[in-house]
XYZ file of C-alpha atoms in Angstrom:
674
model
C -0.060 -0.013 -0.021
C 1.241 3.477 -0.934
C 2.532 5.413 1.860
C 0.749 8.469 0.411
C -2.922 6.491 0.217
C -2.414 5.602 3.637
C -2.034 9.168 5.112
C -4.818 10.225 3.134
C -7.384 7.130 3.539
C -6.586 4.551 5.942
C -4.993 6.839 8.581
C -7.893 9.510 8.798
C -10.473 7.211 8.548
C -9.098 4.886 11.504
C -9.144 8.166 13.527
C -12.403 8.765 12.724
C -13.649 5.054 13.425
C -12.048 5.093 16.807
C -13.236 8.721 17.603
C -16.719 7.085 16.776
C -16.490 4.317 19.659
C -15.173 6.869 22.058
C -18.458 9.272 20.976
C -20.512 6.155 21.407
C -19.327 4.925 24.762
C -19.756 8.813 25.883
C -23.344 9.048 24.670
C -23.721 5.441 26.739
C -22.643 7.084 29.562
C -24.583 10.274 29.461
C -27.777 8.440 29.179
C -26.797 5.841 32.181
C -25.872 8.697 34.237
C -29.049 10.777 33.680
C -31.295 8.122 33.350
C -34.375 8.867 32.672
C -34.098 12.367 31.611
C -32.033 11.819 27.998
C -34.303 8.474 27.497
C -34.084 9.616 23.452
C -30.290 8.392 23.722
C -31.678 4.916 23.849
C -32.407 5.174 20.292
C -29.859 3.385 18.036
C -30.251 5.770 15.052
C -30.066 9.172 17.124
C -26.705 7.952 18.609
C -25.340 6.840 15.149
C -26.218 10.079 14.013
C -24.469 12.080 16.971
C -21.667 9.938 16.955
C -20.942 9.932 13.887
C -21.088 13.877 13.734
C -18.868 14.154 16.364
C -16.083 11.647 14.938
C -16.235 13.380 11.472
C -15.965 16.666 12.768
C -13.481 16.157 15.972
C -11.985 13.170 15.337
C -11.139 14.458 11.840
C -10.065 17.800 12.672
C -7.627 16.429 16.001
C -6.050 14.136 13.608
C -5.325 16.816 10.753
C -4.074 19.073 13.791
C -1.464 16.201 15.102
C -0.603 14.916 11.492
C 0.835 18.958 10.852
C 2.772 18.696 14.413
C 4.603 15.441 13.185
C 6.453 14.025 10.696
C 5.442 10.593 11.408
C 3.050 8.859 8.994
C 1.374 6.629 11.452
C 1.823 8.371 15.043
C -1.046 10.644 14.536
C -3.296 7.870 14.092
C -1.531 5.383 16.768
C -2.654 8.168 19.557
C -6.203 7.199 18.888
C -5.422 3.653 19.674
C -6.484 3.726 23.478
C -10.006 4.741 22.635
C -10.358 0.798 21.661
C -10.829 0.180 25.509
C -14.244 1.446 25.221
C -14.895 -1.620 23.306
C -14.666 -3.620 26.769
C -18.104 -2.339 27.471
C -19.813 -0.684 24.688
C -21.354 -4.184 23.402
C -22.311 -5.261 26.999
C -26.222 -5.469 27.386
C -25.417 -5.157 31.401
C -25.358 -1.636 33.085
C -22.165 -1.044 34.499
C -21.807 2.676 34.807
C -18.355 2.505 37.050
C -16.778 0.250 34.743
C -17.606 2.152 31.811
C -17.057 5.696 33.070
C -13.500 4.508 34.039
C -12.831 2.846 30.587
C -13.958 5.977 28.767
C -12.036 8.366 31.311
C -9.032 6.349 30.899
C -8.758 6.000 27.080
C -9.725 9.871 26.411
C -6.754 10.641 28.902
C -4.288 8.239 27.363
C -5.368 9.972 24.009
C -4.803 13.575 25.111
C -1.412 12.332 27.068
C -0.288 10.943 23.733
C -1.027 13.738 21.543
C 0.532 16.323 23.444
C 3.711 14.502 23.799
C 3.472 13.754 20.088
C 3.395 17.630 19.586
C 5.947 18.514 21.915
C 8.353 15.396 22.996
C 10.191 17.138 26.017
C 7.144 18.527 27.989
C 7.658 20.756 31.004
C 7.247 18.993 34.392
C 4.331 21.166 35.453
C 2.200 19.706 32.356
C 3.165 16.325 33.248
C 2.482 16.618 36.812
C -1.231 18.302 35.840
C -1.952 15.278 33.497
C -0.991 12.659 36.230
C -3.084 14.717 38.784
C -5.866 14.664 36.716
C -5.680 11.097 35.985
C -5.015 9.681 39.496
C -7.030 12.184 41.709
C -10.077 11.901 40.544
C -9.539 8.115 41.002
C -8.918 8.001 44.558
C -11.094 10.599 45.451
C -13.914 8.834 44.078
C -13.025 5.420 45.848
C -11.990 7.026 49.010
C -13.733 6.337 52.367
C -15.701 9.419 53.336
C -16.405 8.492 56.906
C -14.234 6.755 59.978
C -12.752 3.545 58.501
C -11.844 0.164 60.017
C -8.405 -1.393 62.257
C -5.452 0.847 62.175
C -7.217 3.343 59.663
C -9.852 3.899 62.357
C -6.886 4.302 65.307
C -5.248 7.015 63.081
C -8.253 9.080 62.726
C -8.847 8.801 66.049
C -5.413 9.266 67.212
C -4.556 12.553 64.907
C -6.940 14.948 65.813
C -6.072 14.312 69.168
C -2.575 13.868 69.294
C -2.273 10.526 70.981
C -0.225 7.714 70.771
C -0.516 5.065 67.977
C 0.374 1.486 68.274
C 3.933 0.532 68.225
C 6.259 2.154 67.045
C 4.019 5.153 66.932
C 4.451 6.850 63.708
C 5.171 10.571 64.941
C 5.924 11.991 61.564
C 2.766 10.586 60.391
C 0.609 11.646 62.959
C 2.475 15.214 63.163
C 2.850 15.704 59.776
C -1.154 14.909 58.937
C -2.165 16.887 62.118
C -0.469 20.365 60.883
C -2.250 19.305 57.367
C -5.725 19.036 58.426
C -5.147 22.629 60.205
C -5.370 23.785 56.719
C -8.772 21.853 55.489
C -11.262 23.784 57.385
C -14.131 21.272 55.625
C -15.228 17.576 56.101
C -15.173 15.298 58.976
C -11.986 14.618 60.456
C -11.944 11.093 59.281
C -12.360 12.659 55.538
C -9.686 15.273 56.418
C -6.680 12.667 57.071
C -7.764 10.211 54.370
C -7.507 13.426 52.052
C -3.814 14.175 53.249
C -3.133 10.494 53.179
C -4.251 10.137 49.368
C -1.783 13.619 48.658
C 0.852 11.646 50.321
C 0.289 9.193 47.620
C 0.086 11.950 44.869
C 3.373 13.065 45.963
C 4.729 9.581 45.671
C 3.712 9.133 41.930
C 4.971 12.355 41.043
C 8.691 11.703 42.473
C 8.094 8.199 40.503
C 7.766 10.677 37.295
C 10.885 12.312 38.292
C 12.776 9.087 39.046
C 11.650 7.899 35.475
C 12.327 10.947 33.883
C 15.988 11.120 35.294
C 16.420 7.125 34.441
C 15.154 7.108 30.992
C 14.978 10.849 29.869
C 11.510 10.426 28.613
C 8.761 12.308 30.293
C 5.893 10.432 28.838
C 7.309 7.170 29.857
C 7.697 8.866 33.485
C 3.938 9.558 33.644
C 2.642 6.307 32.015
C 4.921 4.492 34.985
C 3.399 6.569 37.302
C -0.228 6.314 36.452
C 0.319 2.150 36.055
C 1.766 2.157 39.736
C -1.195 4.273 40.944
C -3.448 1.871 40.114
C -1.777 -1.276 41.496
C -4.453 -2.784 44.493
C -2.532 -2.531 47.027
C -1.183 0.932 46.637
C -4.499 2.398 45.846
C -5.624 0.586 48.718
C -3.486 2.449 51.185
C -3.746 5.616 49.229
C -7.505 6.186 49.992
C -7.097 4.780 53.732
C -5.458 6.573 56.787
C -2.118 4.652 57.097
C 1.006 5.307 57.188
C 2.261 3.231 53.505
C 1.451 6.232 51.265
C 3.852 8.569 53.142
C 6.509 5.465 53.014
C 6.141 5.323 49.574
C 6.803 9.011 49.304
C 9.913 8.799 51.237
C 11.142 5.744 49.653
C 10.714 7.121 46.152
C 12.615 10.102 47.419
C 15.541 8.030 49.025
C 15.795 6.408 45.383
C 15.331 9.541 43.271
C 18.130 11.215 45.285
C 20.576 8.025 45.197
C 19.895 8.015 41.272
C 20.969 11.911 41.491
C 23.729 11.012 43.566
C 25.245 8.772 41.033
C 25.062 11.487 38.252
C 25.170 14.513 40.141
C 28.818 15.838 41.933
C 26.739 17.730 44.619
C 27.319 17.750 47.761
C 23.832 18.854 48.946
C 22.463 15.468 47.866
C 24.161 13.380 50.541
C 22.774 15.591 53.045
C 19.261 15.111 51.802
C 19.484 11.516 51.114
C 20.538 11.587 54.893
C 17.676 13.630 56.179
C 14.896 11.488 54.051
C 15.879 8.057 55.538
C 15.808 9.664 58.896
C 12.514 10.872 58.781
C 11.489 7.684 56.946
C 12.077 5.791 59.885
C 9.970 8.264 62.164
C 7.319 6.893 59.771
C 7.954 3.422 59.213
C 10.716 0.936 60.853
C 10.920 -0.904 57.402
C 13.218 2.252 56.115
C 15.752 0.517 57.462
C 15.676 -1.817 54.291
C 16.965 0.943 52.165
C 20.330 1.956 54.357
C 22.586 -0.493 52.727
C 21.807 0.676 49.301
C 22.237 4.166 50.394
C 25.698 3.525 52.111
C 26.676 1.918 48.746
C 25.506 4.515 46.329
C 27.583 7.100 48.370
C 30.487 4.882 48.683
C 30.454 4.358 44.694
C 30.114 8.033 43.938
C 32.689 9.117 46.770
C 34.805 10.753 44.395
C 32.093 12.139 42.540
C 30.538 13.686 45.563
C 34.189 14.724 47.286
C 32.798 12.568 50.257
C 35.587 12.840 52.932
C 35.790 10.887 56.276
C 35.537 14.304 58.086
C 32.206 14.696 56.424
C 30.778 11.507 57.883
C 29.808 12.606 61.274
C 28.024 15.500 59.382
C 25.872 13.068 57.583
C 25.254 10.900 60.861
C 24.084 13.982 62.318
C 21.702 14.969 59.358
C 20.435 11.248 59.621
C 19.933 11.128 63.310
C 18.428 14.525 63.748
C 14.397 13.425 62.050
C 15.177 10.746 64.631
C 14.133 13.094 67.700
C 10.416 13.125 66.377
C 10.273 10.186 68.655
C 10.441 12.205 71.636
C 6.846 13.099 70.982
C 6.173 9.537 72.549
C 7.295 10.381 76.050
C 6.135 13.788 75.965
C 2.344 13.243 74.918
C 2.688 9.700 77.056
C 3.178 11.976 80.166
C 0.259 14.360 78.797
C -2.320 11.842 78.077
C -1.483 9.256 81.237
C -0.130 11.408 83.964
C 3.028 9.050 84.713
C 6.308 8.645 82.628
C 6.710 6.508 79.562
C 10.001 4.994 80.704
C 13.149 4.187 78.826
C 12.182 0.420 78.703
C 8.093 1.052 77.502
C 9.663 3.666 75.081
C 12.279 1.298 73.650
C 9.737 -1.636 73.294
C 7.115 1.022 71.600
C 9.718 2.010 69.064
C 10.953 -1.177 68.253
C 7.423 -2.535 67.902
C 8.448 -5.590 70.664
C 4.769 -6.781 70.867
C 5.351 -7.796 67.123
C 8.499 -9.347 67.467
C 7.158 -12.688 67.622
C 5.975 -12.346 63.831
C 9.171 -11.905 62.633
C 10.967 -15.063 61.601
C 14.510 -14.361 60.530
C 15.230 -17.741 59.038
C 11.727 -18.395 57.625
C 12.873 -17.775 54.392
C 15.283 -20.881 55.237
C 12.941 -23.489 57.029
C 9.421 -22.384 55.691
C 9.605 -22.826 51.578
C 5.853 -22.027 51.425
C 6.519 -18.678 52.189
C 8.361 -18.405 48.631
C 4.705 -19.427 47.593
C 2.826 -16.692 49.825
C 5.248 -13.940 48.369
C 5.330 -15.325 44.604
C 1.503 -15.152 45.164
C 1.286 -11.424 46.173
C 3.162 -10.457 43.496
C 1.820 -11.905 40.398
C -1.847 -11.159 42.065
C -0.762 -7.384 41.328
C 1.058 -7.520 38.056
C 0.766 -11.332 36.239
C 3.813 -13.359 35.183
C 3.643 -11.531 31.909
C 4.297 -8.089 33.245
C 7.010 -9.385 36.025
C 8.684 -10.848 33.197
C 9.050 -7.246 31.403
C 10.211 -5.790 34.657
C 13.005 -8.731 34.381
C 13.904 -7.541 31.172
C 13.803 -3.847 32.164
C 16.262 -4.775 34.824
C 18.726 -6.871 32.035
C 18.810 -3.359 29.773
C 19.109 -1.208 33.144
C 22.238 -3.158 34.199
C 23.735 -2.711 30.582
C 23.736 0.781 30.653
C 23.312 2.200 34.371
C 24.580 -0.765 36.692
C 24.658 1.165 39.878
C 21.161 1.920 39.609
C 20.105 -1.860 38.375
C 22.132 -2.543 41.439
C 20.485 -0.368 43.915
C 17.142 -1.625 42.443
C 17.535 -4.815 42.764
C 19.215 -4.502 46.267
C 15.997 -2.478 47.633
C 13.773 -5.242 45.719
C 15.501 -7.914 47.478
C 15.296 -6.180 50.791
C 11.628 -5.901 50.941
C 11.141 -9.161 49.405
C 13.073 -10.994 52.210
C 11.354 -8.861 54.874
C 8.053 -10.126 53.381
C 9.652 -13.603 53.306
C 9.787 -13.589 57.224
C 7.352 -11.644 58.590
C 4.045 -13.644 59.658
C 1.237 -11.065 59.525
C -2.108 -10.740 57.742
C -1.699 -7.816 56.047
C 1.637 -8.960 54.499
C 0.789 -7.083 50.917
C 1.506 -3.657 52.222
C 4.880 -4.407 53.061
C 5.474 -5.226 49.649
C 4.487 -1.834 48.020
C 8.258 -0.719 47.516
C 8.946 -4.154 45.572
C 5.940 -3.129 43.498
C 7.305 0.237 43.045
C 10.415 -1.079 41.758
C 8.493 -3.612 39.261
C 6.652 -0.505 37.843
C 10.378 1.376 37.770
C 11.936 -1.933 35.462
C 8.793 -2.274 33.670
C 9.046 1.439 32.568
C 12.347 1.144 31.943
C 11.847 -1.431 29.433
C 9.586 0.136 27.593
C 11.748 3.365 27.086
C 14.074 1.181 25.019
C 11.291 0.274 22.645
C 11.023 2.263 19.234
C 8.177 4.369 19.281
C 8.081 3.367 22.975
C 5.279 5.491 24.434
C 2.626 4.298 21.847
C 3.773 0.460 22.322
C 4.129 1.040 26.195
C 0.135 2.265 26.277
C -1.004 -0.510 24.296
C 1.514 -3.118 26.320
C -0.071 -1.416 29.672
C -3.841 -1.594 28.205
C -4.785 -4.741 30.356
C -3.477 -3.224 33.591
C -5.763 0.144 32.981
C -8.680 -2.321 32.046
C -8.175 -4.607 35.153
C -8.254 -1.303 37.221
C -11.840 -0.540 36.013
C -12.928 -4.226 36.049
C -11.875 -5.465 39.143
C -9.642 -3.075 41.474
C -12.344 -0.344 41.412
C -14.838 -2.458 42.842
C -12.869 -4.192 45.353
C -11.472 -0.924 46.625
C -14.340 1.713 46.485
C -15.393 2.792 49.973
C -17.188 5.921 48.762
C -20.823 4.311 50.024
C -19.700 2.807 53.078
C -20.665 5.154 55.996
C -18.503 3.037 58.498
C -21.766 3.041 60.404
C -21.219 6.823 60.934
C -24.820 7.745 60.509
C -25.724 4.613 63.173
C -23.100 6.208 65.933
C -24.804 9.192 65.246
C -28.020 8.353 65.956
C -26.983 6.107 68.845
C -24.839 9.277 70.609
C -27.908 11.138 69.998
C -30.475 9.282 72.173
C -31.050 10.645 75.449
C -28.051 8.777 77.303
C -27.840 9.149 80.958
C -24.538 11.461 81.907
C -21.427 9.518 82.547
C -23.099 5.965 80.834
C -20.817 2.981 79.642
C -21.316 1.814 76.055
C -19.798 -1.720 75.613
C -19.512 -2.547 71.994
C -18.313 -4.968 70.030
C -15.327 -4.704 67.567
C -17.400 -3.478 64.497
C -19.853 -0.844 66.580
C -16.658 0.532 68.431
C -15.154 2.488 65.431
C -17.957 4.959 64.817
C -18.637 5.328 68.615
C -15.274 6.153 69.584
C -14.387 8.490 66.521
C -17.219 10.337 66.885
C -16.571 10.999 70.575
C -12.827 11.185 70.208
C -12.408 13.179 67.104
C -15.911 14.681 66.657
C -16.688 15.475 70.408
C -20.071 14.028 70.793
C -21.094 12.841 73.933
C -17.415 12.847 76.107
C -18.787 12.220 79.006
C -19.608 8.365 77.855
C -17.151 5.729 78.332
C -17.269 3.626 75.318
C -15.465 0.162 75.525
C -14.779 -2.794 73.326
C -12.973 -5.943 75.909
C -11.307 -9.145 74.502
C -14.344 -11.786 75.825
C -17.283 -11.784 77.415
C -16.253 -12.838 81.020
C -14.381 -9.388 80.843
C -17.740 -7.546 79.437
C -19.949 -9.508 82.163
C -16.912 -8.195 84.904
C -17.626 -4.292 83.209
C -21.436 -4.845 83.632
C -21.326 -6.063 87.420
C -18.851 -3.649 88.227
C -20.187 -0.439 86.970
C -23.922 -1.030 87.991
C -22.626 -1.967 91.494
C -21.107 1.618 91.351
C -24.603 2.643 90.108
C -23.482 4.167 86.315
C -25.704 3.473 83.536
C -24.703 0.679 81.000
C -25.395 0.304 77.458
C -24.861 -2.687 75.074
C -23.705 -2.420 71.157
C -23.613 -6.031 71.363
C -25.186 -9.232 72.233
C -24.202 -10.720 75.693
C -25.870 -13.850 77.140
C -27.519 -14.600 80.032
C -27.821 -10.762 81.801
C -31.669 -11.770 81.859
C -30.961 -13.805 84.862
C -30.290 -11.109 86.857
C -30.875 -8.112 85.509
C -33.756 -5.630 83.671
C -33.349 -5.278 80.195
C -34.818 -2.967 77.781
C -34.209 -1.540 74.360
C -33.014 2.076 74.035
C -33.283 2.458 69.878
C -30.332 -0.173 68.918
C -28.742 0.102 72.376
C -29.731 -2.571 75.394
C -30.163 -0.766 78.420
C -29.212 -2.761 81.505
C -30.319 -2.135 84.966
C -31.292 -3.126 88.434
C -34.428 -1.988 88.539
C -37.580 -2.083 85.946
C -39.416 0.104 83.964
C -43.089 0.727 85.542
C -44.324 3.786 84.074
C -45.074 4.410 80.214
C -42.709 7.328 79.110
C -44.108 10.292 77.851
C -44.879 11.014 73.896
C -45.850 7.218 73.273
C -48.661 6.455 71.267
C -50.621 4.505 73.713
C -52.848 1.378 72.941
C -53.959 -1.785 74.533
C -53.522 -4.848 72.219
C -53.302 -8.512 73.084
C -50.641 -10.425 71.492
C -50.434 -14.052 72.959
C -49.514 -13.873 76.508
C -48.150 -10.194 75.860
C -50.150 -7.068 75.783
C -48.828 -4.248 73.548
C -49.563 -0.841 75.404
C -47.910 1.666 73.108
C -45.695 2.341 70.349
C -43.413 4.755 68.259
C -42.351 5.227 64.751
C -39.618 6.690 63.081
C -40.556 7.017 59.480
C -37.126 7.512 58.314
C -34.888 5.814 60.777
C -31.914 7.902 62.063
C -29.822 4.552 62.550
C -30.186 3.500 58.659
C -30.961 5.256 55.420
C -34.241 3.721 53.743
C -35.201 2.021 56.908
C -38.387 2.651 59.591
C -37.686 2.041 63.134
C -40.270 1.045 65.431
C -40.210 0.717 69.524
C -42.947 -1.616 70.910
C -44.057 -1.184 74.618
C -44.567 -4.753 76.089
C -46.246 -5.717 79.473
C -46.859 -9.226 80.352
C -50.445 -9.761 82.375
C -49.028 -12.442 84.044
C -45.874 -14.732 84.378
C -45.024 -16.235 80.999
C -43.927 -19.842 81.134
C -42.071 -20.076 77.635
C -39.852 -17.850 75.999
C -41.688 -16.200 73.440
C -40.537 -14.891 69.256
C -41.796 -11.653 67.946
C -41.965 -11.600 64.425
C -42.051 -8.323 62.656
C -43.578 -7.641 59.051
C -45.453 -4.888 57.145
C -49.140 -5.681 56.519
C -49.529 -8.491 54.329
C -46.112 -9.017 54.027
C -43.222 -11.859 55.156
C -41.726 -11.334 58.691
C -38.278 -9.726 58.246
C -36.895 -12.145 60.880
C -38.149 -15.316 59.779
C -36.128 -17.120 62.789
C -38.249 -14.521 64.828
C -36.239 -13.012 67.937
C -36.271 -12.438 71.959
C -37.087 -9.348 72.548
C -34.673 -6.082 73.029
C -32.260 -7.487 70.569
C -32.759 -10.845 71.226
C -31.025 -10.517 74.973
C -34.341 -10.705 77.000
C -36.857 -13.790 77.029
C -40.209 -12.919 77.754
C -40.295 -15.977 80.199
C -37.766 -13.710 82.248
C -39.723 -10.776 82.588
C -41.006 -9.577 85.981
C -44.838 -8.671 87.039
C -45.741 -5.255 85.704
C -42.780 -4.675 83.719
C -42.478 -2.590 80.657
C -40.443 -3.812 78.183
C -39.237 -1.400 75.335
C -38.495 -3.206 72.098
C -36.777 -1.928 68.940
C -36.861 -2.801 65.457
C -36.105 -1.825 62.018
C -37.825 -2.508 58.758
C -36.721 -1.696 55.326
C -39.231 0.611 53.426
C-alpha cells in the first residue's frame, strides 16, 4: 500500500472510527448517568447520528492537527488507539456505569497524553504533573472513604486529631505531619480530612516516581505512564485512600531512590545530606525504611569521588540522619500528658522497636519455611501477572547494561523488601511489598523506554492493566458508599443516654462510636469500651452497675436476663437493676393483646436515624401474668412476610419473655426496610 494512500485515506478513517467508538461510549455514559431524563439516547439511530457527527467533526480535526505537528506517517493515528478500551464495555447489555466511565475516562486521558507528547516530546514538568494529577486524583477521591474506617485506619483517624499515641512504633512523622495539614482543610469530617491528606502523600509519591523515571530514561511520557500504572496497583491504591502510613512510606522511599539516582550522576555535596535527612524521617514513619540503608551506603561509597565525600563529612552526615529521629520525643512527651505518668525508657524502647510484634518476624523463615516463597510469589503475581513480571526482568537487564549502579540499587532494594516479607508472619503482608511493586513499575517503564516508538507501545502494552483497574480493582476497593456505621453511631450518641454512662460495644460498633466521641466531640462524658471476651464484658457490667453507673450494650451478651432488667433504647440495650414500670411520655398508647403479652404503646420513626431507607419501630410490651415459655417476636409490614423469619427474643434477642417480672414494661426496638 503506498504511504501516500495510507496518509490520505486509511489513517484519517481509522482516527474517525476510533473517535466514533469513544463518542458512542460517551453517549452511553451520558444516558446511564442521567436516566431517565435523556431517554432519546436509547434510540440507536440518534446515537449513531450524534456519534458520527462528533467523529467526523472532532476526530478528523484532531487527526489533521496532530498530523501537521508530526513527521511520522502513523503516529498521529496511533495516539487514538487507547480509545479501543471502550469496546470492553460498549457492546455489553448489562449496565455497569462505573466500569464504562472508568474506561472512557482512561482512554480519553491516554489519547490526550499521547497527543500532547507527540506535539511536544520534551514537555515541561508542570504539564506532566498536571496530566498525572488529572488522572489519579479523581480515582482516589471517588473511591476514598468519606468517614471512619476500620482497624488501623480508624485508630489513626482518632489519634491524629487528639495528638494521641498510635500503636507501636508510634509513627510520629505521620501523626504530626497529618495533624498539621488537617488544620489547613476547614471542611469535612476529621476522618475525611485524614484520608484526603493520606491520598495527597500518595499523589506526591507518584510525582516523584515520574521524576525518577524522567531521570532514568530521559523520556517524560514514560514517567507519566509508569506513575499512572503504579497508581492503579491494588495494594498501593488501597493504602492511598485510607488513613494509613504506607502512602507516606512510599513517598519517602521514592524520594530516597530519586536522590540516590541523582547522587550517582550529579557532583553535588548537598544531595547526600538530603538523602540522610529523608532516611531519618523515613524511620520515624515506618521502621522498614532501615531496609534502604545498605543501598544508600553503597550508593554513597560508589560515588564518593564524584561528590567529594571525605571521612570528615561522615559525622555531619550522621547528624543529618539522626536529627529527624528526635521526632520520637513526641512519644514520651504525649504519654506524660495523656497518662499523667512517665513513659519510661523500657516502655519507650519497646514501643519504638514494636517489641509486641517481634514474634511475627522469623528471620530464618526463608530457610525453614519454603511455603513463604509461594506466599510472596502469589502476592507479586496477583498485582502484576507473570507477563509483566517478565517485562520487569527484561527492564532490569537493560538497565544493568546501561546504568549498572541504578540496576544494583533497585535490585538490592527489591531483595530487601522481599526478604522482609518472606520472614514476616502477618495477615496484611501485602502492604509490606509496596516498595517491591514500586521497583517492578520502575523496571517495566525502563524496558518500555528502550523500545522504538516506546510511548505508543507502552500504552498498548499496559492497556490490560488499565482495564483490570476498571473491571476489578475499583469495585474491590471502592469505599465511597460505605459510611462506616457513622449514621448509626450519630443516632446512638444522639439518644437520651444518661450522663457518665458506659457503652460496651463489639469490635465493629466501637469504631464509629469512639471516632465520633474523640474526633468529633460527641458525648465526651460517656465511657465507650470494647473488651476481649464475654467474661470481661460481664465483669464490666457487674462492676459498673454496682457503682450505680448506667450501662448500655451495643453487642449481644448472654445470660444477663437472669440477674438484670433489660430494655431497648433504640439499637442499644439498657442494663438496669430496676424495672421500667411507667410508660414514658410521648408514646402512642394502645392496649392490644398479642398472645400472652399486651402491646401497650409504640413509636414509629418513618425515616430511621440509624439506617437510611428503613423505618424504626419501638414496641412497649407488658405481661399481664408470668410467661411460662420464651416467646419470639416476628416483625412484618401488613400483608408482608416477616423480616426476621426465625423470630427473635425481645430487646435485641437479649430478654426472653419468660424472664420478665410482674408489671414490667419492656421497650423493644426494630427496623423494617421501607
